[in-house]
Amino acid sequence: MHVPDGFIDAPVSAAAGVLAAGAVAVSLRGARRELDERTAPLAGLVAAFIFAVQMLNFPVAAGTSGHLLGGALAAILVGPYTGVLCISVVLLMQGVLFADGGLTALGVNITVMGVVTVITAHLVFRGLLAVLPRGRGSALAAAFAGALVSVPASAAAFTLLYAVGGTTDVPVGKVLAAMLGVHVLIGIGEAAITAATVGAVLAVRPDLVHGVKGLAAPLKLRVGGELVDAPAAEAPAAPARSGRAVWAAGLAAALVLAGFVSFYASASPDGLEKVAADQGIDAKAEQYEHATADSPLADYGVKDVDDERLSVGLAGVIGVGATVAVGTGVFWAARSRRTAAARPAADPETSAV
């Protein structure tokens, strides 16, 4: 659902850019509470994994494909604030390196694909966990539902922006019906991928899944004939090797998906592209040339590499590497600021000694 330049007019695109910048600023502050020495590297990996899986378009209807948006997955694994940053990093890499999603529409894309999906999925996920029995099955069901709802919510958000600043005169009702119709189907794929990924991490390192922290049922003790919560015990620290193994396995999976499996992805237009072509939303977009159309990685291929399979694979591997590097840098910087802010100021009398 990468919105290109020309679908939304300049004033609304600028307003969405301001909204997105504000969301990123708030998320940078909020991420300091979510990130620690274990989750900062994981957040960079989550961004790279989402980048890789977004290259895997899957068929959803006649002549239409879909791909992971990733907001739900990021929110559940690393938290809503860090999740917004993950999607923002992915969209920035895609726009700058691969000419995917307009640069003037970057704020629109962060708002629609990042902020809306993360908030929607987080609220649905946490709301369901509050009423479902505690357990791994409930967490997976909540992850599935949160991801499923987040995709049509994102489609509705795009339609709202189109209603205010669309560059064509297509009736909003037709746009909304078409967008919701196809993105409900895409949401099923999003939900399956999200639940499967969350389930895989829960199986090996449940302590790394932000969304389920603090949800374990407390141990009960009978005191004086009444059941009371037992004092919280310190959980044994997970071995560092285990964390590195999860990170290495995740990175390997992202590299395989982007470097090999992506070649076999559906070539059909995604949901937004199909709706735009069918409804005429893209009528004025053809006059806009992407600012990075001359990038050596534009359209997810390496320039001057004639073998298509090799070209796509190399572009995917480069994208994963760039995303994990930039993402990890952003998250370590946010964590470092948290550490600096938490460090107590030196006592004036002690400093004078």
XYZ file of C-alpha atoms in Angstrom:
353
model
C 0.000 0.000 0.000
C 2.881 2.341 -0.737
C 1.292 5.618 -1.816
C 3.205 7.206 -4.729
C 3.583 10.900 -5.446
C 0.525 12.433 -7.057
C -2.290 10.497 -5.368
C -2.661 13.066 -2.572
C -2.234 16.810 -3.151
C 0.641 18.858 -1.719
C -1.184 20.542 1.221
C -2.563 17.268 2.598
C 0.743 15.485 1.966
C 2.506 18.228 3.915
C -0.001 17.979 6.760
C 0.470 14.211 6.848
C 4.218 14.824 6.913
C 3.850 17.033 9.982
C 1.666 14.408 11.645
C 4.173 11.677 10.825
C 7.092 13.759 12.104
C 5.214 14.343 15.360
C 4.471 10.624 15.667
C 8.131 9.763 15.109
C 9.231 12.336 17.697
C 6.784 10.955 20.267
C 7.863 7.424 19.390
C 11.539 8.270 19.898
C 10.731 9.355 23.435
C 8.446 6.410 24.093
C 10.913 3.906 22.650
C 13.390 4.775 25.404
C 11.053 3.003 27.841
C 10.659 -0.024 25.579
C 14.276 -0.603 24.577
C 17.003 -2.251 26.595
C 20.244 -4.047 25.775
C 18.306 -7.091 24.533
C 15.491 -5.448 22.600
C 17.475 -2.706 20.820
C 19.180 -5.219 18.482
C 15.882 -7.093 18.098
C 14.139 -3.893 16.950
C 16.648 -3.441 14.138
C 16.117 -7.061 13.152
C 12.317 -6.614 13.192
C 12.648 -3.683 10.774
C 14.851 -5.743 8.450
C 12.500 -8.737 8.645
C 9.500 -6.561 7.775
C 11.435 -5.118 4.831
C 12.160 -8.644 3.600
C 8.607 -9.935 3.989
C 7.190 -6.858 2.253
C 9.006 -8.050 -0.881
C 6.856 -11.205 -0.871
C 3.612 -10.187 -2.552
C 0.997 -12.941 -2.298
C -2.106 -13.305 -4.529
C -5.392 -12.345 -2.892
C -7.868 -11.976 -5.765
C -8.001 -12.028 -9.540
C -5.067 -9.932 -10.731
C -4.380 -8.498 -7.264
C -1.710 -9.193 -4.674
C -0.937 -8.052 -1.158
C 2.039 -7.841 1.137
C 2.721 -7.494 4.830
C 2.337 -3.985 6.228
C 4.086 -5.005 9.439
C 2.655 -2.560 11.956
C 0.982 -5.286 14.022
C 4.071 -7.498 14.021
C 6.315 -4.636 15.108
C 3.938 -3.429 17.825
C 3.622 -6.900 19.360
C 7.296 -7.836 19.207
C 8.968 -4.572 20.247
C 6.187 -2.262 21.474
C 4.013 0.411 19.841
C 6.505 3.290 20.042
C 9.391 1.233 18.706
C 6.986 -0.296 16.196
C 6.252 3.094 14.623
C 9.998 3.672 14.312
C 10.485 0.247 12.709
C 7.933 0.932 9.982
C 9.292 4.457 9.470
C 12.808 3.095 8.911
C 11.494 0.511 6.442
C 9.520 3.114 4.482
C 12.481 5.488 4.419
C 14.787 2.781 3.056
C 12.224 1.751 0.447
C 11.611 5.301 -0.716
C 15.254 6.422 -0.867
C 16.962 3.267 -2.122
C 14.257 1.476 -4.099
C 11.968 4.291 -5.347
C 9.039 2.518 -3.672
C 6.515 5.005 -2.287
C 6.720 8.680 -3.127
C 9.131 10.865 -1.194
C 6.602 13.701 -1.036
C 4.151 11.032 0.162
C 6.510 9.699 2.847
C 4.450 11.352 5.575
C 1.288 9.832 4.111
C 2.871 6.385 4.067
C 4.231 6.615 7.612
C 0.833 7.778 8.839
C -1.184 5.169 6.950
C 1.155 2.162 7.044
C 2.930 2.895 10.312
C 0.975 4.951 12.802
C -2.521 3.672 11.999
C -1.552 -0.005 11.774
C 0.538 0.077 14.955
C -2.078 1.866 17.058
C -4.950 -0.259 15.760
C -3.144 -3.558 16.233
C -1.835 -2.587 19.666
C -5.283 -1.627 20.942
C -6.942 -4.765 19.569
C -4.137 -7.003 20.841
C -4.099 -5.568 24.353
C -7.893 -5.408 24.530
C -8.260 -9.090 23.657
C -5.512 -10.148 26.051
C -7.388 -8.362 28.825
C -10.454 -10.598 28.380
C -9.007 -13.872 27.071
C -7.533 -16.574 29.325
C -3.837 -16.053 29.792
C -1.743 -18.310 27.624
C 0.175 -18.690 24.390
C -2.955 -19.549 22.429
C -4.680 -16.350 23.501
C -1.621 -14.293 22.560
C -1.591 -15.814 19.082
C -5.336 -15.271 18.645
C -4.959 -11.648 19.739
C -2.015 -11.175 17.374
C -4.055 -12.614 14.499
C -7.016 -10.340 15.240
C -4.893 -7.234 15.713
C -3.116 -7.757 12.409
C -6.353 -8.597 10.602
C -8.056 -5.377 11.715
C -5.000 -3.164 11.151
C -4.952 -3.602 7.366
C -8.502 -2.395 6.534
C -7.966 0.354 9.143
C -4.964 1.473 7.110
C -7.047 1.341 3.911
C -9.731 3.473 5.569
C -7.087 5.982 6.677
C -5.834 6.298 3.096
C -9.406 6.840 1.911
C -9.849 9.604 4.481
C -6.739 11.371 3.213
C -7.962 10.883 -0.355
C -11.343 12.397 0.576
C -9.573 15.529 1.786
C -6.730 15.810 -0.703
C -7.246 13.400 -3.592
C -6.017 14.673 -6.940
C -8.824 13.014 -8.929
C -12.610 13.207 -8.742
C -13.417 9.571 -8.050
C -16.315 9.319 -5.540
C -15.022 8.597 -2.051
C -17.658 5.911 -1.492
C -16.357 3.907 -4.446
C -12.773 4.275 -3.248
C -13.659 3.178 0.284
C -15.619 0.122 -0.887
C -12.863 -0.969 -3.242
C -10.071 -0.377 -0.704
C -11.830 -2.195 2.124
C -12.890 -5.076 -0.116
C -9.367 -5.978 -1.198
C -7.598 -5.064 2.037
C -9.806 -7.289 4.164
C -8.428 -10.163 2.074
C -4.875 -8.848 2.435
C -5.495 -8.590 6.169
C -5.982 -12.361 6.350
C -2.488 -12.877 4.936
C -1.114 -10.219 7.268
C -2.740 -11.935 10.234
C -1.365 -15.367 9.301
C 2.193 -14.044 8.871
C 2.019 -12.048 12.099
C 0.650 -14.909 14.205
C 3.185 -17.367 12.767
C 6.119 -15.041 13.447
C 4.978 -14.132 16.953
C 4.403 -17.822 17.667
C 7.923 -18.696 16.517
C 9.489 -16.117 18.827
C 7.241 -17.110 21.737
C 8.348 -20.710 21.327
C 12.044 -19.922 21.848
C 12.270 -16.582 23.680
C 8.924 -15.390 25.069
C 10.777 -12.792 27.143
C 11.603 -10.950 23.913
C 7.952 -10.435 22.927
C 7.032 -7.008 24.281
C 3.293 -7.527 23.956
C 3.117 -10.391 26.442
C 5.368 -8.970 29.131
C 3.689 -8.937 32.523
C 0.887 -11.211 31.371
C 1.965 -14.394 33.125
C -0.555 -15.464 35.762
C 0.827 -14.728 39.259
C 1.597 -17.604 41.576
C -0.987 -17.920 44.362
C -0.279 -18.851 47.962
C -2.844 -19.780 50.615
C -2.296 -17.615 53.697
C -4.753 -17.839 56.582
C -7.240 -19.631 54.388
C -7.109 -16.972 51.637
C -5.360 -17.012 48.257
C -2.873 -14.175 47.806
C -0.322 -13.343 45.147
C 3.102 -14.770 45.894
C 6.014 -12.308 46.038
C 7.467 -11.732 42.578
C 10.570 -13.779 42.009
C 13.399 -12.697 39.778
C 13.283 -14.656 36.558
C 16.602 -16.222 35.616
C 18.423 -14.168 33.050
C 18.269 -15.607 29.563
C 21.697 -16.647 28.322
C 23.353 -14.152 26.011
C 24.037 -16.927 23.511
C 20.291 -17.573 23.212
C 19.650 -13.930 22.332
C 22.405 -13.939 19.737
C 21.053 -17.181 18.279
C 17.569 -15.672 17.867
C 19.060 -12.569 16.234
C 21.212 -14.641 13.874
C 18.306 -16.917 12.946
C 16.050 -13.939 12.290
C 18.651 -12.212 10.131
C 19.270 -15.410 8.181
C 15.535 -15.792 7.579
C 15.270 -12.187 6.361
C 18.219 -12.651 3.995
C 16.769 -15.871 2.562
C 13.326 -14.321 2.097
C 14.634 -11.144 0.455
C 17.532 -12.718 -1.413
C 15.877 -15.852 -2.739
C 12.151 -16.264 -2.063
C 11.303 -12.720 -3.211
C 12.008 -13.685 -6.825
C 8.935 -15.929 -6.731
C 6.575 -13.293 -5.298
C 3.394 -12.424 -7.144
C 3.922 -9.907 -9.939
C 0.297 -8.706 -9.791
C -0.315 -5.127 -8.610
C -0.943 -4.767 -4.890
C -4.260 -3.677 -3.433
C -3.744 0.079 -3.739
C -2.234 -0.157 -7.226
C -5.155 -2.272 -8.424
C -7.795 0.003 -6.925
C -6.003 3.086 -8.264
C -5.891 1.656 -11.791
C -9.491 0.420 -11.714
C -10.962 3.593 -10.218
C -8.721 6.139 -11.955
C -7.050 7.412 -8.781
C -3.684 7.303 -10.553
C -4.780 9.534 -13.449
C -2.481 12.404 -12.439
C 0.281 10.356 -10.822
C 1.975 9.439 -14.097
C 3.292 12.979 -14.505
C 5.373 12.602 -11.334
C 8.772 10.946 -11.680
C 10.102 9.472 -8.476
C 12.942 11.543 -7.026
C 15.154 8.448 -6.736
C 14.074 6.766 -9.968
C 17.744 6.700 -11.018
C 18.806 4.813 -7.902
C 20.916 1.744 -8.771
C 18.413 -0.273 -6.708
C 15.195 1.227 -8.114
C 12.312 -1.238 -8.495
C 14.128 -3.827 -6.343
C 16.800 -4.731 -8.842
C 20.506 -3.971 -9.145
C 21.341 -1.779 -12.110
C 23.495 -3.390 -14.818
C 22.940 -6.905 -13.435
C 21.271 -8.673 -16.351
C 20.272 -11.888 -14.593
C 16.861 -11.030 -13.122
C 17.001 -13.616 -10.357
C 20.431 -12.410 -9.247
C 19.413 -8.748 -9.565
C 16.355 -9.124 -7.351
C 18.222 -11.242 -4.843
C 21.134 -8.828 -4.519
C 18.754 -5.885 -4.122
C 16.910 -7.749 -1.368
C 20.109 -8.611 0.492
C 21.352 -5.020 0.239
C 17.989 -3.767 1.482
C 18.009 -6.092 4.481
C 21.567 -5.064 5.345
C 20.838 -1.351 5.023
C 17.633 -1.609 7.037
C 19.138 -3.595 9.888
C 22.105 -1.208 10.044
C 20.049 1.994 10.034
C 17.367 0.541 12.296
C 19.810 -0.791 14.859
C 21.623 2.547 14.869
C 18.389 4.447 15.514
C 17.330 2.109 18.318
C 20.723 2.042 20.020
C 20.759 5.852 19.895
C 17.300 5.973 21.496
C 18.409 3.522 24.177
C 21.600 5.504 24.829
C 19.567 8.644 25.390
C 17.413 6.721 27.858
C 20.530 5.559 29.698
C 21.940 9.087 29.795
C 18.631 10.506 31.033
C 18.408 7.872 33.764
C 21.967 8.479 35.004
C 21.804 10.534 38.217
C 23.428 13.927 38.144
C 26.736 14.141 39.988
C 26.524 15.524 43.519
C 28.081 19.026 43.516
C 29.994 18.390 46.742
C 31.319 15.052 45.466
C 32.347 16.620 42.171
C 34.301 19.324 43.945
C 36.448 16.795 45.811
